[in-house]
């Protein structure tokens, strides 16, 4: 009974923080996608898989919060030999070591650039071999919308953003940067998944735009445009794809057995031997 109440409490707390974001972005992207749509069709609130997306918006913050805390505490006990809870909290309160003494703005920019570079390569890794079946959950949305931004399997989260955040904390950056970077990542992630025809014009080779990322989700491409914030990485490493005068369409994956719903999607990859990315299975190499 106590555990059930704690779980309910975490869900309610998450809703308290998430609902304002959902309401605000829902309104903003409803207007913007009406003015500058990338693809025609129904508005975001009529998309297929909306309920699944909303469930991820509750599940992901809870999972990542406890993942970061748990792994960070265990790593701190192992690496720094600090086992007292209060001392661990004090150790990370404002960061530690040389990095914590850098100006806040330098830590924030360094974190954003370095983690985006690392996540670019992690993302590429999730499009290969056995890792794809976990990342396929994110690509399963056929009606790609801003709500799709939160649809990630726990394995994808643990080996992606969760991993880089824990490493950043262990290296000494101040946790205060997450107060700025967190909202920035939420807004930009939702924006690049939104149904918008924005390319960012001359800045398209530097920053990830909605059209850039929607090409990544296109079934006929899939294996291009891996960057989250800086498209520069794709330009540098030969994975940039944004043909002039064309807009992406046709999203989703080849695997029609992928179920809908949060729990079925969490379990489904665990039961599969290996799935192959769409662009490879269709003979369209990246």
Short mmCIF file of C-alpha atoms in Angstrom, two decimals:
data_model
loop_
_atom_site.label_atom_id
_atom_site.label_comp_id
_atom_site.label_asym_id
_atom_site.label_seq_id
_atom_site.Cartn_x
_atom_site.Cartn_y
_atom_site.Cartn_z
CA UNK A 1 0.00 0.00 0.00
CA UNK A 2 2.82 2.39 0.89
CA UNK A 3 4.61 1.67 -2.39
CA UNK A 4 1.41 2.26 -4.35
CA UNK A 5 0.92 5.63 -2.63
CA UNK A 6 4.52 6.61 -3.38
CA UNK A 7 4.08 5.70 -7.06
CA UNK A 8 0.82 7.66 -7.19
CA UNK A 9 2.55 10.59 -5.54
CA UNK A 10 5.32 10.59 -8.15
CA UNK A 11 2.77 10.43 -10.97
CA UNK A 12 0.82 13.36 -9.53
CA UNK A 13 4.01 15.34 -8.97
CA UNK A 14 5.10 14.69 -12.55
CA UNK A 15 1.69 15.74 -13.85
CA UNK A 16 1.95 18.94 -11.82
CA UNK A 17 5.19 19.82 -13.61
CA UNK A 18 4.36 18.41 -17.06
CA UNK A 19 0.81 19.66 -17.63
CA UNK A 20 1.78 23.36 -17.93
CA UNK A 21 4.39 22.40 -20.53
CA UNK A 22 1.90 20.29 -22.47
CA UNK A 23 -0.75 23.01 -22.37
CA UNK A 24 1.67 25.75 -23.43
CA UNK A 25 3.36 23.84 -26.22
CA UNK A 26 0.07 22.35 -27.37
CA UNK A 27 -1.29 25.85 -27.93
CA UNK A 28 1.89 27.21 -29.52
CA UNK A 29 2.37 24.33 -31.95
CA UNK A 30 -1.33 24.24 -32.81
CA UNK A 31 -0.99 27.81 -34.10
CA UNK A 32 2.44 27.41 -35.71
CA UNK A 33 1.59 24.14 -37.51
CA UNK A 34 -1.51 25.80 -38.87
CA UNK A 35 0.52 28.70 -40.24
CA UNK A 36 3.58 26.74 -41.45
CA UNK A 37 2.78 23.02 -41.77
CA UNK A 38 5.32 20.58 -43.16
CA UNK A 39 2.69 17.95 -43.92
CA UNK A 40 -1.05 18.28 -44.33
CA UNK A 41 -3.59 16.29 -42.38
CA UNK A 42 -5.16 16.32 -38.93
CA UNK A 43 -4.10 18.61 -36.07
CA UNK A 44 -1.79 17.17 -33.42
CA UNK A 45 -4.61 16.37 -30.97
CA UNK A 46 -6.12 13.98 -33.52
CA UNK A 47 -2.89 12.11 -34.30
CA UNK A 48 -2.63 8.33 -34.04
CA UNK A 49 -0.80 7.25 -30.92
CA UNK A 50 -1.50 10.44 -28.95
CA UNK A 51 -2.46 8.57 -25.79
CA UNK A 52 0.78 6.58 -25.99
CA UNK A 53 2.77 9.79 -26.38
CA UNK A 54 1.10 11.35 -23.35
CA UNK A 55 1.87 8.25 -21.26
CA UNK A 56 5.54 8.64 -22.17
CA UNK A 57 5.39 12.25 -21.02
CA UNK A 58 4.60 10.91 -17.54
CA UNK A 59 6.81 7.81 -17.58
CA UNK A 60 10.03 9.34 -18.95
CA UNK A 61 10.52 12.10 -16.32
CA UNK A 62 9.95 9.62 -13.48
CA UNK A 63 12.26 6.99 -14.98
CA UNK A 64 15.07 9.40 -15.84
CA UNK A 65 14.88 11.12 -12.45
CA UNK A 66 15.42 7.91 -10.49
CA UNK A 67 17.90 6.57 -13.04
CA UNK A 68 20.15 9.64 -12.71
CA UNK A 69 19.89 9.70 -8.92
CA UNK A 70 20.48 5.97 -8.48
CA UNK A 71 23.39 5.65 -10.89
CA UNK A 72 25.02 8.87 -9.66
CA UNK A 73 24.83 7.75 -6.02
CA UNK A 74 26.26 4.30 -6.80
CA UNK A 75 29.04 5.79 -8.92
CA UNK A 76 29.84 8.33 -6.18
CA UNK A 77 30.18 5.58 -3.58
CA UNK A 78 32.46 3.62 -5.92
CA UNK A 79 34.58 6.46 -7.34
CA UNK A 80 34.73 8.99 -4.52
CA UNK A 81 34.09 6.71 -1.53
CA UNK A 82 31.29 8.91 -0.21
CA UNK A 83 28.42 6.86 1.18
CA UNK A 84 26.60 9.29 3.47
CA UNK A 85 23.48 10.69 1.78
CA UNK A 86 23.89 14.19 3.17
CA UNK A 87 27.55 14.34 2.13
CA UNK A 88 26.69 13.12 -1.36
CA UNK A 89 24.11 15.88 -1.66
CA UNK A 90 26.61 18.49 -0.48
CA UNK A 91 29.28 17.10 -2.83
CA UNK A 92 27.09 17.76 -5.88
CA UNK A 93 25.29 20.87 -4.66
CA UNK A 94 27.41 23.26 -6.73
CA UNK A 95 29.54 20.75 -8.62
CA UNK A 96 33.05 19.70 -7.68
CA UNK A 97 36.62 19.84 -8.95
CA UNK A 98 38.07 22.12 -11.64
CA UNK A 99 34.93 22.19 -13.83
CA UNK A 100 32.80 23.58 -11.01
CA UNK A 101 35.07 26.62 -10.83
CA UNK A 102 34.40 27.63 -14.42
CA UNK A 103 31.84 30.41 -15.04
CA UNK A 104 28.27 29.15 -15.21
CA UNK A 105 27.83 30.21 -18.84
CA UNK A 106 30.98 28.33 -19.84
CA UNK A 107 29.80 25.17 -18.10
CA UNK A 108 26.39 25.42 -19.77
CA UNK A 109 27.77 25.97 -23.27
CA UNK A 110 30.41 23.28 -22.80
CA UNK A 111 27.81 20.82 -21.57
CA UNK A 112 25.49 21.59 -24.51
CA UNK A 113 28.16 21.23 -27.19
CA UNK A 114 30.02 18.22 -25.77
CA UNK A 115 26.92 16.20 -24.87
CA UNK A 116 25.34 16.93 -28.24
CA UNK A 117 28.48 15.63 -29.95
CA UNK A 118 28.46 12.47 -27.80
CA UNK A 119 24.71 11.96 -28.31
CA UNK A 120 25.22 12.23 -32.07
CA UNK A 121 27.41 9.13 -31.98
CA UNK A 122 25.18 7.34 -29.49
CA UNK A 123 22.23 8.04 -31.78
CA UNK A 124 24.11 6.57 -34.73
CA UNK A 125 24.85 3.52 -32.59
CA UNK A 126 21.14 3.03 -31.90
CA UNK A 127 20.54 2.72 -35.63
CA UNK A 128 22.78 -0.34 -35.78
CA UNK A 129 22.43 -3.95 -34.67
CA UNK A 130 20.48 -4.96 -31.59
CA UNK A 131 20.15 -1.39 -30.30
CA UNK A 132 17.81 -0.44 -33.16
CA UNK A 133 14.92 -2.46 -31.71
CA UNK A 134 14.89 -0.13 -28.70
CA UNK A 135 15.22 3.05 -30.75
CA UNK A 136 12.51 1.82 -33.14
CA UNK A 137 10.00 2.71 -30.41
CA UNK A 138 10.80 6.37 -31.03
CA UNK A 139 10.48 5.96 -34.79
CA UNK A 140 7.19 4.08 -34.59
CA UNK A 141 5.10 7.28 -34.71
CA UNK A 142 3.41 7.45 -38.11
CA UNK A 143 1.85 10.82 -37.34
CA UNK A 144 5.01 12.61 -36.27
CA UNK A 145 4.21 15.50 -33.95
CA UNK A 146 5.74 17.49 -31.11
CA UNK A 147 4.23 15.02 -28.63
CA UNK A 148 6.44 12.30 -30.15
CA UNK A 149 9.50 13.93 -28.59
CA UNK A 150 9.12 11.98 -25.34
CA UNK A 151 8.64 8.52 -26.87
CA UNK A 152 11.81 6.68 -25.83
CA UNK A 153 12.42 3.19 -24.50
CA UNK A 154 14.17 3.00 -21.07
CA UNK A 155 17.21 1.31 -22.65
CA UNK A 156 17.49 4.22 -25.09
CA UNK A 157 17.21 6.71 -22.21
CA UNK A 158 19.70 4.87 -20.00
CA UNK A 159 22.39 4.64 -22.70
CA UNK A 160 21.66 8.11 -24.09
CA UNK A 161 20.72 11.23 -22.15
CA UNK A 162 20.82 9.43 -18.80
CA UNK A 163 24.40 8.30 -19.38
CA UNK A 164 25.75 11.66 -20.52
CA UNK A 165 24.05 13.50 -17.65
CA UNK A 166 25.50 11.17 -15.03
CA UNK A 167 28.98 11.44 -16.56
CA UNK A 168 28.67 15.24 -16.59
CA UNK A 169 27.79 15.26 -12.89
CA UNK A 170 30.63 12.91 -12.05
CA UNK A 171 33.03 15.16 -13.96
CA UNK A 172 32.05 18.06 -11.72
CA UNK A 173 29.67 20.38 -13.58
CA UNK A 174 27.16 22.17 -11.41
CA UNK A 175 23.64 20.65 -11.39
CA UNK A 176 22.34 24.21 -11.75
CA UNK A 177 22.96 24.01 -15.50
CA UNK A 178 20.04 21.59 -15.77
CA UNK A 179 17.74 24.41 -14.65
CA UNK A 180 18.59 26.12 -17.94
CA UNK A 181 19.48 23.23 -20.23
CA UNK A 182 16.43 21.17 -19.17
CA UNK A 183 13.80 23.63 -20.46
CA UNK A 184 15.96 24.37 -23.52
CA UNK A 185 16.08 20.66 -24.42
CA UNK A 186 12.35 20.21 -23.90
CA UNK A 187 11.44 23.17 -26.10
CA UNK A 188 13.91 22.38 -28.90
CA UNK A 189 13.09 18.67 -28.91
CA UNK A 190 9.37 19.38 -29.24
CA UNK A 191 10.05 22.00 -31.91
CA UNK A 192 12.09 19.70 -34.16
CA UNK A 193 9.40 17.00 -33.93
CA UNK A 194 6.59 19.46 -34.63
CA UNK A 195 4.77 19.59 -37.96
CA UNK A 196 6.58 22.68 -39.21
CA UNK A 197 8.23 23.48 -42.53
CA UNK A 198 11.05 25.45 -40.95
CA UNK A 199 14.52 24.83 -42.40
CA UNK A 200 16.38 27.70 -40.64
CA UNK A 201 17.62 28.91 -44.03
CA UNK A 202 21.35 29.78 -43.97
CA UNK A 203 21.65 28.35 -40.44
CA UNK A 204 20.43 24.91 -41.52
CA UNK A 205 23.99 23.59 -41.59
CA UNK A 206 24.53 24.63 -37.97
CA UNK A 207 21.29 24.05 -36.08
CA UNK A 208 18.74 21.23 -36.21
CA UNK A 209 15.42 22.37 -37.68
CA UNK A 210 12.00 20.66 -37.85
CA UNK A 211 12.47 19.76 -41.53
CA UNK A 212 15.96 18.43 -40.84
CA UNK A 213 14.75 16.13 -38.07
CA UNK A 214 11.58 15.06 -39.87
CA UNK A 215 13.83 13.78 -42.68
CA UNK A 216 15.45 11.60 -40.01
CA UNK A 217 12.04 10.08 -39.22
CA UNK A 218 11.09 9.60 -42.88
CA UNK A 219 10.82 5.89 -43.71
CA UNK A 220 12.74 6.35 -46.95
CA UNK A 221 15.70 7.97 -45.16
CA UNK A 222 15.85 7.04 -41.47
CA UNK A 223 19.64 6.74 -41.33
CA UNK A 224 20.54 10.41 -41.72
CA UNK A 225 20.41 13.57 -39.58
CA UNK A 226 21.37 12.17 -36.17
CA UNK A 227 22.17 15.43 -34.37
CA UNK A 228 19.86 16.75 -31.66
CA UNK A 229 20.87 20.43 -31.55
CA UNK A 230 23.77 21.09 -33.93
CA UNK A 231 23.31 19.77 -37.48
CA UNK A 232 26.97 20.69 -37.92
CA UNK A 233 27.89 17.19 -36.70
CA UNK A 234 25.98 15.62 -39.60
CA UNK A 235 27.66 17.98 -42.04
CA UNK A 236 31.09 17.08 -40.62
CA UNK A 237 30.55 13.31 -40.63
CA UNK A 238 28.64 12.86 -43.88
CA UNK A 239 25.16 12.12 -42.57
CA UNK A 240 23.49 15.43 -43.48
CA UNK A 241 20.35 15.07 -45.62
CA UNK A 242 18.06 17.96 -46.50
CA UNK A 243 17.39 18.12 -50.26
CA UNK A 244 16.53 21.61 -51.48
CA UNK A 245 12.91 22.24 -52.33
CA UNK A 246 11.67 18.96 -50.83
CA UNK A 247 9.79 18.20 -47.64
CA UNK A 248 9.84 14.87 -45.81
CA UNK A 249 6.78 12.63 -45.46
CA UNK A 250 5.91 9.00 -44.76
CA UNK A 251 7.00 8.35 -41.18
CA UNK A 252 7.14 5.20 -39.07
CA UNK A 253 8.88 1.83 -39.28
CA UNK A 254 8.50 -1.33 -41.36
CA UNK A 255 7.70 -3.51 -38.38
CA UNK A 256 3.89 -3.62 -38.35
CA UNK A 257 3.90 -5.79 -35.24
CA UNK A 258 5.06 -2.88 -33.07
CA UNK A 259 2.20 -2.48 -30.60
CA UNK A 260 0.58 0.75 -29.47
CA UNK A 261 0.54 1.69 -25.80
CA UNK A 262 3.25 2.41 -23.24
CA UNK A 263 3.64 -0.96 -21.54
CA UNK A 264 3.39 -3.05 -24.75
CA UNK A 265 6.11 -0.89 -26.33
CA UNK A 266 8.36 -1.23 -23.29
CA UNK A 267 8.08 -5.01 -23.44
CA UNK A 268 8.06 -5.56 -27.21
CA UNK A 269 11.80 -4.91 -27.93
CA UNK A 270 12.77 -7.29 -25.15
CA UNK A 271 11.01 -10.10 -27.03
CA UNK A 272 12.64 -9.39 -30.40
CA UNK A 273 15.95 -10.82 -31.52
CA UNK A 274 16.87 -7.96 -33.84
CA UNK A 275 15.09 -5.40 -35.96
CA UNK A 276 16.69 -3.71 -38.95
CA UNK A 277 16.40 0.06 -39.60
CA UNK A 278 13.99 0.94 -42.39
CA UNK A 279 16.51 2.52 -44.74
CA UNK A 280 18.76 -0.55 -44.60
CA UNK A 281 16.00 -3.14 -44.87
CA UNK A 282 14.60 -1.34 -47.91
CA UNK A 283 17.96 -1.32 -49.61
CA UNK A 284 18.43 2.42 -49.18
CA UNK A 285 21.75 2.67 -47.40
CA UNK A 286 22.51 5.73 -45.33
#
